[in-house]
Short mmCIF file of C-alpha atoms in Angstrom, two decimals:
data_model
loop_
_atom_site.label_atom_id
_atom_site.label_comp_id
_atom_site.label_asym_id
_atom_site.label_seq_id
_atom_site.Cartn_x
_atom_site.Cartn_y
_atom_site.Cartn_z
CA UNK V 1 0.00 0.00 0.00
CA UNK V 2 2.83 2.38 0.84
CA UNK V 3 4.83 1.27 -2.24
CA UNK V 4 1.64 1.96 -4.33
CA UNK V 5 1.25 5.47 -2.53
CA UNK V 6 4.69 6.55 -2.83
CA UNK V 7 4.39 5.48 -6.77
CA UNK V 8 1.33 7.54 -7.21
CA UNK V 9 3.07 10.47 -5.64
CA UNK V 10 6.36 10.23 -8.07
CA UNK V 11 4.28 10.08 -10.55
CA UNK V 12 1.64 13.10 -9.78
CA UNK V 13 4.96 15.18 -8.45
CA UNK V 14 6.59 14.73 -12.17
CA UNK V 15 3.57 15.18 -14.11
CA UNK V 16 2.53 18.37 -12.10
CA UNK V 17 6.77 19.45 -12.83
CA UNK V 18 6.14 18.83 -16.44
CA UNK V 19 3.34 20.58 -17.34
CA UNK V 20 4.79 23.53 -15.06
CA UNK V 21 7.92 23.70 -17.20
CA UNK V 22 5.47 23.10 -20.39
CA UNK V 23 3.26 26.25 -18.68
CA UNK V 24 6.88 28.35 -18.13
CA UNK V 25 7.65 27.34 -22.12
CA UNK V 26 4.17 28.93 -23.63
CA UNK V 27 4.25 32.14 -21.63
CA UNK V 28 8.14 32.55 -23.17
CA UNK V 29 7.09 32.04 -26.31
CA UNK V 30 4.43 34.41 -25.98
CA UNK V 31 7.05 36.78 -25.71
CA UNK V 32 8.39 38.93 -28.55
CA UNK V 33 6.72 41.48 -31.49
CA UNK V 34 2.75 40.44 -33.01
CA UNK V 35 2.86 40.03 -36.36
CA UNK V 36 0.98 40.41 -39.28
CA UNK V 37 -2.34 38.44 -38.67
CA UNK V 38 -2.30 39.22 -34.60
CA UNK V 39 -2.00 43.06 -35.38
CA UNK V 40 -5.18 42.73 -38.04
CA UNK V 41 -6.97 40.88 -35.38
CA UNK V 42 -5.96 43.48 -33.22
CA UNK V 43 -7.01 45.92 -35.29
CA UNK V 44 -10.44 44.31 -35.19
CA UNK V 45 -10.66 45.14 -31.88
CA UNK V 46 -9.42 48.96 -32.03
CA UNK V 47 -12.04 49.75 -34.96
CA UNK V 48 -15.11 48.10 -32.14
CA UNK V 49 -16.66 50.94 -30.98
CA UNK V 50 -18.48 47.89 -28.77
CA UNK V 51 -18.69 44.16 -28.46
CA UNK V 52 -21.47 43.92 -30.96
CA UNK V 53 -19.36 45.52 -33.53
CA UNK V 54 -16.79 42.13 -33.04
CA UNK V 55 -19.45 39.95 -33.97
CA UNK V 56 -21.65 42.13 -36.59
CA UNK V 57 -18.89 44.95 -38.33
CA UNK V 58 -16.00 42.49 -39.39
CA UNK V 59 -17.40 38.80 -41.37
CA UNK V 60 -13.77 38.30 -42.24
CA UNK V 61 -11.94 34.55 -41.74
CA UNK V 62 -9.09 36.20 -39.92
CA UNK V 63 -11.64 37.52 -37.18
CA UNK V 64 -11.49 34.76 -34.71
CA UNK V 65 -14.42 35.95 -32.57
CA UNK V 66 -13.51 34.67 -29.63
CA UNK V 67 -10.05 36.25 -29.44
CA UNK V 68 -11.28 39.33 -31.27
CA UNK V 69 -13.41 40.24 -27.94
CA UNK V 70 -10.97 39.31 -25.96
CA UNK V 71 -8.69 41.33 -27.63
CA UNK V 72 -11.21 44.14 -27.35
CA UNK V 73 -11.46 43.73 -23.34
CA UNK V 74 -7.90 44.57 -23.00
CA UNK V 75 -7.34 47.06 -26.23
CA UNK V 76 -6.65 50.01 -23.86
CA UNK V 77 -3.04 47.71 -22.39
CA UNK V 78 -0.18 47.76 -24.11
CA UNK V 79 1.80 44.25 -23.16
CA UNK V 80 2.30 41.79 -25.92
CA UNK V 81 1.52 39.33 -23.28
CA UNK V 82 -1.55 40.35 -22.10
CA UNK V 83 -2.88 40.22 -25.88
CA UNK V 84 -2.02 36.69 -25.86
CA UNK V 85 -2.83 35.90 -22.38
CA UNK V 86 -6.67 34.02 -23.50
CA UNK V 87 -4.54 31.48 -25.53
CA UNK V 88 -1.44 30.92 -23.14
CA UNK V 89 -4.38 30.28 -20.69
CA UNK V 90 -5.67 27.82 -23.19
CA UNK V 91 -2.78 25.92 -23.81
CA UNK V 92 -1.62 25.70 -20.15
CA UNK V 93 -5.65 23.84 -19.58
CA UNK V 94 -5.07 21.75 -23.15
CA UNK V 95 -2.08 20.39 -21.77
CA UNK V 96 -3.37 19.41 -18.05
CA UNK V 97 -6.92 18.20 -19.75
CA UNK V 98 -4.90 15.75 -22.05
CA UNK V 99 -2.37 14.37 -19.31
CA UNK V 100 -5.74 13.53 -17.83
CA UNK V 101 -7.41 12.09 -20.45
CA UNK V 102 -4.18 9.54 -21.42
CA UNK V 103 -4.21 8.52 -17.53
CA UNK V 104 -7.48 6.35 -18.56
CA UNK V 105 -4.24 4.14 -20.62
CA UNK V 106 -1.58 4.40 -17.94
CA UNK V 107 0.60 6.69 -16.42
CA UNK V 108 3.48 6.46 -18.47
CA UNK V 109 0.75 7.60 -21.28
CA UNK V 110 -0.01 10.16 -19.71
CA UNK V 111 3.27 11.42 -18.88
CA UNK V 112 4.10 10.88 -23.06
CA UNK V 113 1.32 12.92 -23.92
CA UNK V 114 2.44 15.94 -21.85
CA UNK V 115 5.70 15.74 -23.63
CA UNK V 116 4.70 15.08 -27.09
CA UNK V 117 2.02 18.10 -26.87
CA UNK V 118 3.90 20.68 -24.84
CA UNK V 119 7.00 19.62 -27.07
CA UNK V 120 5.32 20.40 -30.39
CA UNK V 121 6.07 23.66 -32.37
CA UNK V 122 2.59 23.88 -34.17
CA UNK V 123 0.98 23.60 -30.62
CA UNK V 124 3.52 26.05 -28.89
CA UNK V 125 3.35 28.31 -31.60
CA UNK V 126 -0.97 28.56 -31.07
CA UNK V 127 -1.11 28.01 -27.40
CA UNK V 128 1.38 31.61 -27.59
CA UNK V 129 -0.35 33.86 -30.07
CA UNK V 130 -3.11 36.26 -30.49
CA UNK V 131 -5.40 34.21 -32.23
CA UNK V 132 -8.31 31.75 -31.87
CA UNK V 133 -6.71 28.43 -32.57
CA UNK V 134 -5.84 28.01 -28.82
CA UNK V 135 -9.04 28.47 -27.33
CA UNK V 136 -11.09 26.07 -29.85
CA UNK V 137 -8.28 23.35 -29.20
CA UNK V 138 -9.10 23.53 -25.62
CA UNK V 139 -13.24 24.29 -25.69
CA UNK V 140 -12.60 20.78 -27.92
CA UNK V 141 -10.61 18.97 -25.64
CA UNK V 142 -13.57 20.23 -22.75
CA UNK V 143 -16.47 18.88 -25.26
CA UNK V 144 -14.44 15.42 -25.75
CA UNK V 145 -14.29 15.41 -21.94
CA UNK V 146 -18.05 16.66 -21.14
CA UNK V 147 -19.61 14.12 -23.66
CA UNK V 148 -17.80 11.11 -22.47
CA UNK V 149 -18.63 11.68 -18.70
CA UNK V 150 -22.32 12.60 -19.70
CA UNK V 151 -22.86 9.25 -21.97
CA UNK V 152 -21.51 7.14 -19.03
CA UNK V 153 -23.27 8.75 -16.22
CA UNK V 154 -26.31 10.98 -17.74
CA UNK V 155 -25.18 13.75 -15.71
CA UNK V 156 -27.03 17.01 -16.53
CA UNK V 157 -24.30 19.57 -15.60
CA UNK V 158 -21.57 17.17 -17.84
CA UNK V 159 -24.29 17.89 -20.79
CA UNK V 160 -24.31 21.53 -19.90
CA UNK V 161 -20.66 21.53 -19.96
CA UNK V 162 -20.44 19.85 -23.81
CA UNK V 163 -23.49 22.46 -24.79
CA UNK V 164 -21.14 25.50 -23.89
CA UNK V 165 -17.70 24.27 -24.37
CA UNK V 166 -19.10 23.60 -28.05
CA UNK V 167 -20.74 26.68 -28.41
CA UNK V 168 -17.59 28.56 -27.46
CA UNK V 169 -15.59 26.78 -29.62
CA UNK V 170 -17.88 27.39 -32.67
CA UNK V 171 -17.19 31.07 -31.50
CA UNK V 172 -13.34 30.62 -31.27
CA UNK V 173 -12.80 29.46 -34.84
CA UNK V 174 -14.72 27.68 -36.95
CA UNK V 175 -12.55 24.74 -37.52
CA UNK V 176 -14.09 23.40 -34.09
CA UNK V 177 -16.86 22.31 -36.54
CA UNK V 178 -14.36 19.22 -37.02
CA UNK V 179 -14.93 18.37 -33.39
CA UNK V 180 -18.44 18.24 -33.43
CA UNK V 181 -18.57 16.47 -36.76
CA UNK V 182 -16.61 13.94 -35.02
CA UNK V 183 -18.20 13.64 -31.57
CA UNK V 184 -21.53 13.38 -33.17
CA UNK V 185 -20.06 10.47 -35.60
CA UNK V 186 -18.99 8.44 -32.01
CA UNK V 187 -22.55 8.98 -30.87
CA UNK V 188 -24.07 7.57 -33.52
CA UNK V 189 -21.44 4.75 -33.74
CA UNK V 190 -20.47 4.00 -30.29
CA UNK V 191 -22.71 1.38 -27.86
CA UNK V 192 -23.75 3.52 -25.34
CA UNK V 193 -26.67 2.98 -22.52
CA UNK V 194 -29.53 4.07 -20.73
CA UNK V 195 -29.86 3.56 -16.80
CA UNK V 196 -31.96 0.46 -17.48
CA UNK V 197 -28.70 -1.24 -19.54
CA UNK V 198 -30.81 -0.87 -22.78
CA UNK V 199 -29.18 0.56 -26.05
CA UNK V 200 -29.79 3.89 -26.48
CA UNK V 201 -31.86 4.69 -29.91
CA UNK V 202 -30.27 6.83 -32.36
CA UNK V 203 -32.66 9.94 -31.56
CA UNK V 204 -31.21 9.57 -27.69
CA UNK V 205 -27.87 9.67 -29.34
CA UNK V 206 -28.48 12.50 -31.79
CA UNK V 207 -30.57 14.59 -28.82
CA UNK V 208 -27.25 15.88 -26.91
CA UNK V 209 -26.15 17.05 -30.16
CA UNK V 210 -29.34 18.87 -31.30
CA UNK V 211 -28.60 22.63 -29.50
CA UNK V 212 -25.17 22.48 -31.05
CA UNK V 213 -26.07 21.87 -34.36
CA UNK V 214 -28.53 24.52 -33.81
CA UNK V 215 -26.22 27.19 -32.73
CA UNK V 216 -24.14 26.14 -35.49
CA UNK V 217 -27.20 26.77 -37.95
CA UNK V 218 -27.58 30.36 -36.34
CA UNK V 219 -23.84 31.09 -36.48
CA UNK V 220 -23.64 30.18 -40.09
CA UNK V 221 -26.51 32.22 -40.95
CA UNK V 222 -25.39 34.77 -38.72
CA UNK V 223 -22.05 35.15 -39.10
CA UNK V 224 -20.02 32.74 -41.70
CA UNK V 225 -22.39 33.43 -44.82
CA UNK V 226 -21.24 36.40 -45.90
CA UNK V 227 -17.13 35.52 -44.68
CA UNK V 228 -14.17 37.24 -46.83
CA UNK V 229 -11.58 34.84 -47.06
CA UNK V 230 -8.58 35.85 -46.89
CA UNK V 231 -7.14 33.22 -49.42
CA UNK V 232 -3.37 31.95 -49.83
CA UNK V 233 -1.41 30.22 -52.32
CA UNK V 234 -3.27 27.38 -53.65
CA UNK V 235 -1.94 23.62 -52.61
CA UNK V 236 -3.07 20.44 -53.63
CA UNK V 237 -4.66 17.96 -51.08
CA UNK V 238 -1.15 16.09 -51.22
CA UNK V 239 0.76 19.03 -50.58
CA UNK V 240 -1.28 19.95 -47.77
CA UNK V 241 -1.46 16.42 -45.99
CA UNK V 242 2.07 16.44 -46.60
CA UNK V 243 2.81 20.01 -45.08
CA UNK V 244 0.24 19.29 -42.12
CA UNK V 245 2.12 15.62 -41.43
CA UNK V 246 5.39 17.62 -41.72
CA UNK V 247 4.30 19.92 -38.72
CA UNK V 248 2.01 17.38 -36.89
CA UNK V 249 5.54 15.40 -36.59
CA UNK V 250 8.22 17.81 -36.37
CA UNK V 251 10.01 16.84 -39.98
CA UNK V 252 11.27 18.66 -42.74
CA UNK V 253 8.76 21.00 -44.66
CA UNK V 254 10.98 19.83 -47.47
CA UNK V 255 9.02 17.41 -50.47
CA UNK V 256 10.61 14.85 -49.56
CA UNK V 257 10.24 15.19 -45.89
CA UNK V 258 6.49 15.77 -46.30
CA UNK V 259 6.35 12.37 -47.96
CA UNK V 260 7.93 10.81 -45.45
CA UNK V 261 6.05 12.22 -43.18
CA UNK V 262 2.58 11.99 -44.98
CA UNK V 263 3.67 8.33 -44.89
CA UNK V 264 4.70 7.86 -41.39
CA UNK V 265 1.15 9.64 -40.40
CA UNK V 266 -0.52 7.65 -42.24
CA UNK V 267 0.79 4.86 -40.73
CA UNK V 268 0.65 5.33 -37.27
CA UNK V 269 -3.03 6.57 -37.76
CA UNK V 270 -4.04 3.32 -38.94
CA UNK V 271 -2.08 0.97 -36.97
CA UNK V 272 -3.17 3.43 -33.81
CA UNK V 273 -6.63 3.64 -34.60
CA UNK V 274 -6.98 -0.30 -34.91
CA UNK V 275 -5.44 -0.89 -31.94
CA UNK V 276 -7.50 1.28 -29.70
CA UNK V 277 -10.79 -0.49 -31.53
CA UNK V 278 -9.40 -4.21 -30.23
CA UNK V 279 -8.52 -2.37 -26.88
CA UNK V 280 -12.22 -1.10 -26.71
CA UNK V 281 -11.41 2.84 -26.25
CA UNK V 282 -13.00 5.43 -27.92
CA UNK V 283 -11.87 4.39 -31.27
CA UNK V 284 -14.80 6.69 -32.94
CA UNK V 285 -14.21 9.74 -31.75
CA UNK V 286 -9.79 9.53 -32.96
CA UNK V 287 -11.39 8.13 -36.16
CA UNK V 288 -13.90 10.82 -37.14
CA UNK V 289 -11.11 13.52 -35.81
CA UNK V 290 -7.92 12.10 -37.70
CA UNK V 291 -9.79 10.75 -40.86
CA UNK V 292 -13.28 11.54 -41.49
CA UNK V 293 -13.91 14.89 -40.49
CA UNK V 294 -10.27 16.13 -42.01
CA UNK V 295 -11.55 14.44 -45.18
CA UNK V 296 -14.68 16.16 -44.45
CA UNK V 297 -13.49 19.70 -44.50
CA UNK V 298 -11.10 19.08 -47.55
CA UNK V 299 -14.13 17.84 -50.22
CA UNK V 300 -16.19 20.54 -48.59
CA UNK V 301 -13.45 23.76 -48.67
CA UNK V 302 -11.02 25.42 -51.56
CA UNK V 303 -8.14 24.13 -50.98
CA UNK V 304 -6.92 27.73 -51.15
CA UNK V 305 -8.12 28.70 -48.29
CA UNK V 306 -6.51 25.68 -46.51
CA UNK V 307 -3.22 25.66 -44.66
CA UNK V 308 -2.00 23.08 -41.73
CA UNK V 309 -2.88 25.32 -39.20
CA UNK V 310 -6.80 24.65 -40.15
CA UNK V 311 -6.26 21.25 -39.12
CA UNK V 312 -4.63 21.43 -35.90
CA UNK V 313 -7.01 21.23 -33.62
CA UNK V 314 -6.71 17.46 -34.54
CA UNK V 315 -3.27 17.56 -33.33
CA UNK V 316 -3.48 16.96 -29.51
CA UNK V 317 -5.82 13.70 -30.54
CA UNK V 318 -3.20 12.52 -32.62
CA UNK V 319 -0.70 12.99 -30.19
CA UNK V 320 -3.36 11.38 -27.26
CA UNK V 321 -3.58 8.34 -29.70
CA UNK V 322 0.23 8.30 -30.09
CA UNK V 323 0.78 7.93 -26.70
CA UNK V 324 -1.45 5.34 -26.53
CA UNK V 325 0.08 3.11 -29.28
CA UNK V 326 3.50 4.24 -27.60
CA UNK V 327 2.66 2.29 -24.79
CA UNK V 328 0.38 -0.60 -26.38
CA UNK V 329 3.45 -1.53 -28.61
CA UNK V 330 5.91 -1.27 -25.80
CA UNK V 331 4.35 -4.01 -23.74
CA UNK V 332 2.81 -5.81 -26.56
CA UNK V 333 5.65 -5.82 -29.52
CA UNK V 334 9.28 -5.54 -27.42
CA UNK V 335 10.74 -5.65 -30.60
CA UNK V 336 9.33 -2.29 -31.75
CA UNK V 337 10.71 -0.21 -28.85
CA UNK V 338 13.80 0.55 -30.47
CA UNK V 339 11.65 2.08 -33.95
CA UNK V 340 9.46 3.69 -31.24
CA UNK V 341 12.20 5.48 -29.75
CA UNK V 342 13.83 6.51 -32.57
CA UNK V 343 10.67 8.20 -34.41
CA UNK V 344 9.63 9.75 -30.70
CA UNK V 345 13.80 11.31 -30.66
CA UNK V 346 13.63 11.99 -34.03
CA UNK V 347 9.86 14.18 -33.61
CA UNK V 348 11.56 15.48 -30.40
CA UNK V 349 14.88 16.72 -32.28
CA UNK V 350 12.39 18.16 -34.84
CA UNK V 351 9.80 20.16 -32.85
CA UNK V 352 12.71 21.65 -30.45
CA UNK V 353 15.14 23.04 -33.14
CA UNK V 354 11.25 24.93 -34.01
CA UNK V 355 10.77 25.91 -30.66
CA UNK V 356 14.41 27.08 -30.10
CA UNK V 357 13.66 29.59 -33.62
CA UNK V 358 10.49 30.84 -31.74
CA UNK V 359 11.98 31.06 -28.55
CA UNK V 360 15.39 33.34 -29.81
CA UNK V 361 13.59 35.09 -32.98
CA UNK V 362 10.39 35.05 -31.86
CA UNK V 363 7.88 36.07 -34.71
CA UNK V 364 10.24 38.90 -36.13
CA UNK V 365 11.43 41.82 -34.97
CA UNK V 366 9.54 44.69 -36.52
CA UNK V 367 10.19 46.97 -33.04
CA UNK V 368 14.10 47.09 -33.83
CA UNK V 369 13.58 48.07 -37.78
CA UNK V 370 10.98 50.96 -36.98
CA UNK V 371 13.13 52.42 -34.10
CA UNK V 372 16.65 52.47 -36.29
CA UNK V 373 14.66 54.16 -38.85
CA UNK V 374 13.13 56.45 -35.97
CA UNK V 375 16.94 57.24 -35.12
CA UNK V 376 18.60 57.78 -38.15
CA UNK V 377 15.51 60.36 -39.23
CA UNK V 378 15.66 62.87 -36.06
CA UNK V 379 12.04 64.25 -35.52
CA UNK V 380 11.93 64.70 -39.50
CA UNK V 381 9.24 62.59 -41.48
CA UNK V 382 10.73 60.13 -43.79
CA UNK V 383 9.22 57.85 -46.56
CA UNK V 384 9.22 53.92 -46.82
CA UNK V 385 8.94 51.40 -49.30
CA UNK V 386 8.58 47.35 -49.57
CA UNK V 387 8.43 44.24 -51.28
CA UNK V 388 4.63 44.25 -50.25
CA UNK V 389 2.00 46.71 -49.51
CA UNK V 390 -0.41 45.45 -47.66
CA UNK V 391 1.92 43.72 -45.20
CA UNK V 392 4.44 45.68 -44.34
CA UNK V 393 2.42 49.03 -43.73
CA UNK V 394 0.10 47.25 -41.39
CA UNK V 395 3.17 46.00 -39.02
CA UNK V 396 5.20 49.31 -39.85
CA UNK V 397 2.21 52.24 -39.05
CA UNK V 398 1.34 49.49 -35.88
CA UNK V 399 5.09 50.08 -34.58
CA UNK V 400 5.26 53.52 -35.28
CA UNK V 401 1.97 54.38 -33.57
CA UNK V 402 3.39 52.67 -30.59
CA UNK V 403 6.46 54.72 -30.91
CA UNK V 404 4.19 57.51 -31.00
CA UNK V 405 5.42 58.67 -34.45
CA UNK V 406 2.88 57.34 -36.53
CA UNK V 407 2.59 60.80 -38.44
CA UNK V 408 6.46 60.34 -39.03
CA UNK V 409 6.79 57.09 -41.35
CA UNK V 410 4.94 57.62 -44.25
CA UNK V 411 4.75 54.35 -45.91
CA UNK V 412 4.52 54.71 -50.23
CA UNK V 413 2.88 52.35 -52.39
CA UNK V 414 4.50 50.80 -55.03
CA UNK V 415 2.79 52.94 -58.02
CA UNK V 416 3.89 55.87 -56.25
CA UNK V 417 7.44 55.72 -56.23
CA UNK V 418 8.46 57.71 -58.54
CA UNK V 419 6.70 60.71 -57.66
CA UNK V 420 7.23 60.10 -54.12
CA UNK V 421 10.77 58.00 -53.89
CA UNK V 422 11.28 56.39 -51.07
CA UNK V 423 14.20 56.60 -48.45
CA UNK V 424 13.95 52.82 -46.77
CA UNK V 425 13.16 50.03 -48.36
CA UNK V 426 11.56 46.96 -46.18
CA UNK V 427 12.07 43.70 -47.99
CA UNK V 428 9.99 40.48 -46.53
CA UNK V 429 10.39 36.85 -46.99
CA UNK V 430 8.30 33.51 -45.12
CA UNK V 431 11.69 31.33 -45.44
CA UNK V 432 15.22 32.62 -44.57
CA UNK V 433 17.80 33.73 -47.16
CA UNK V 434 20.72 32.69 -46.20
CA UNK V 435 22.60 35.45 -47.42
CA UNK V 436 20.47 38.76 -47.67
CA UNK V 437 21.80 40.63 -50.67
CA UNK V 438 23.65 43.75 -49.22
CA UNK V 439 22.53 46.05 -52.04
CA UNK V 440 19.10 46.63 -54.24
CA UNK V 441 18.65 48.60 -56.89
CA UNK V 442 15.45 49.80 -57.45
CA UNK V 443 14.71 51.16 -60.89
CA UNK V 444 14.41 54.62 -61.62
CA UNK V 445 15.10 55.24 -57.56
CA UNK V 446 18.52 54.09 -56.62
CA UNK V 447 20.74 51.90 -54.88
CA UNK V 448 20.17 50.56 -50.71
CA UNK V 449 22.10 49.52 -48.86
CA UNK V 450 21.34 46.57 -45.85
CA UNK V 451 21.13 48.25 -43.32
CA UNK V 452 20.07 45.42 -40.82
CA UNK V 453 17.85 41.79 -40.63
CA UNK V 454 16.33 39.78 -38.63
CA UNK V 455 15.30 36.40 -38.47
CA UNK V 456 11.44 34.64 -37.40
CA UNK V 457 10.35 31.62 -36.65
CA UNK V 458 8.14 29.48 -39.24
CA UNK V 459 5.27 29.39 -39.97
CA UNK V 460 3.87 33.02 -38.31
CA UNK V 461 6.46 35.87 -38.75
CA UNK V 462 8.64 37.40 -41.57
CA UNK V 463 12.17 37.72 -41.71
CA UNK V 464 12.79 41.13 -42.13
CA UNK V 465 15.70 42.95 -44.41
CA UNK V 466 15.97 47.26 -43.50
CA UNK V 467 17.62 48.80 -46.73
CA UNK V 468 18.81 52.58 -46.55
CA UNK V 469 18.69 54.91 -50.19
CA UNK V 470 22.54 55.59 -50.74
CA UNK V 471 22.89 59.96 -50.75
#
């Protein structure tokens, strides 16, 4: 009894240091400049004259609502941190919530999942910025929770919980829509009971489900009918499970790593999801949420308005159902523990050289370009160009108006160069260059010179390259 006690104790002491260190991680990453797509949702919130205007003013797929009011609450601070505060909060609760839920396999499970989640650079990267991702990962991870414990006790206040945890997450983004695709697929599917022991009938199943399609109704018709997308660079459905694997697993972005890692995923999906069916767990809920509802969304949706990021409130089931075939094969197939440990070093060596990029760059460093410009200008006005104009003068007039000199950097559009030629030039880039070129010449203005760059991390953030007109 006291060998069992002191076990339990271990392990509750190392989980509970885990997900501490984990908690320490996101609120360090949360650290550093916005960029682009947390400043426009920020902006969101400085054009609401009042909450309404979050939900009613601004149909636009980059308005997480959720975050946007949020955002809105706290407009009038003016700490990166506390913008991002809702979805550090978020991921710290994701992470305890799934530790919990892979304790139902064993404690070493649950110990893997708090690793593999609070390890991976997609999920550090959402549970640390301004956006609505976080907060639909964990109002799904609640719902999963909530529906379970009302199907196997008929609790009233667990069905309350799945009924608002759903409704915020509809709110939050509207990816959550995979969740409830998929919890109302293990309904249907799964064997579940009355109090009498007696099957429940499909319209008992579908009832739980009923006020959540029905807010999802309103919310379409409300709010997602009339949506501007903001669009991307079109992919094909390979690409994309190829990109989202890549991610999901912390491999190369490269083509050949994303069919690897499309592969691998694949894989481990399958093999996963059968062996959780023969082990009698919640098999329908991983299936719908790894396969049927991501196919779902994909026949449904432009794949131009697609990225990885639309699918990763799948990833913390993926990783749950990982941790479970970690441990099923360990026991079950000895001779797979030394594959097993390799792909979990080889995901770990991934995702950290990620979170090491977000961690020292952060998600660029538009602060340091606007204040050497502020310096070298005096109190004078100056012009600036770029490689983009829709981009670059959102982050640039953002960082001036918080250097107070908003009416000093007058950004000029591309067609207007030549009558209005400008003095720094801001070029942009998603992926490194290795070596930024140390001069441009742009026609019919002159020659710049670098004048400094800095690096992001991937996936959110631009690396940034500060050119200066030669006199």
């Amino acid at each position: 009894m006291n060998a069992q006690t002191d076990n339990d104790n271990r392990f509750n002491s190392s989980r509970m240091l885990l997900w501490s260190a984990f908690s320490l991680l996101l609120v360090a990453a949360a650290s550093g400049d916005l960029w682009l797509e947390e400043i426009w949702s920020l902006g969101f919130a400085l054009d609401s004259t009042s909450a309404t205007d979050v939900f009613c003013q601004f149909r636009h797929d980059n308005n997480h609502v959720l975050n946007t009011l949020y955002l809105y609450l706290v407009r009038g601070t003016d700490d990166f941190l506390v913008f991002r505060t809702l979805s550090v909060l978020s991921g710290i609760v994701s992470l305890w919530l799934l530790t919990n839920i892979a304790a139902r396999w064993g404690k070493a499970q649950s110990i893997l999942v708090l690793i593999l989640a609070g390890s991976s650079y997609p999920l550090l990267l959402y549970f640390s910025e301004a956006r609505g991702y976080a907060p639909a990962i964990c109002m799904g991870l609640i719902a999963f929770i909530a529906l379970e414990k009302f199907h196997a006790t008929a609790a009233k206040r667990y069905l309350a919980a799945f009924w608002l945890a759903s409704c915020a997450g509809i709110i939050a983004h509207t990816t959550f829509l995979l969740v409830t695709i998929s919890l109302l697929i293990a309904s249907f599917s799964a064997k579940i009971s009355r109090n009498d022991n007696q099957a429940a009938s499909p319209v008992q199943r579908l009832a739980p489900h009923l006020p959540v399609i029905g807010f999802f109704a309103w919310w379409y018709n409300f709010y997602l009918i009339n949506i501007e997308f903001n669009g991307g660079p079109t992919v094909s459905g390979n690409q994309l499970l190829g990109q989202t694997a890549a991610f999901l697993l912390g491999f190369s972005d490269t083509a050949p790593g994303q069919l690897f890692s499309a592969i691998i995923l694949v894989l481990l999906t399958a093999f996963g999801l059968r062996r959780l069916y023969q082990a009698e767990g919640n098999w329908q809920t991983f299936t719908g949420l790894l396969v049927l509802a991501p196919v779902f969304m994909l026949i449904a949706s432009q794949s131009s308005f697609l990225h990885f990021r639309s699918f990763v409130i799948c990833f913390p089931f993926f990783y749950l159902l990982l941790a479970f075939l970690t441990g099923d094969c360990w026991y079950r197939y000895p001779k797979l523990r030394i594959p097993v440990i390799l792909l979990l070093a080889s995901m770990m060596i991934g995702h950290w050289q990620r979170n090491f990029s977000l961690l020292t760059n952060g998600r660029g460093n538009y602060t340091a370009a606007v204040a050497i410009m502020l310096a070298e200008t005096g109190n004078q006005p100056f012009l600036v160009g770029s490689d983009h104009d829709f981009r670059n003068p959102t982050l640039l007039h953002y960082y001036a108006m918080r250097h107070q000199a908003a009416a000093r950097l007058q950004y000029v559009q591309t067609r207007d160069w030549h009558e209005r030629a400008p003095e720094w030039f801001i070029g942009h880039s998603m992926n490194p260059v290795a070596k930024p070129a140390l001069t441009r010449n742009l026609e019919g203005i002159g020659e710049f010179t670098l004048v400094g760059n800095w690096s992001s991390a991937p996936v959110s953030g631009f690396h940034y390259y500060l050119y200066r007109r030669q006199q």
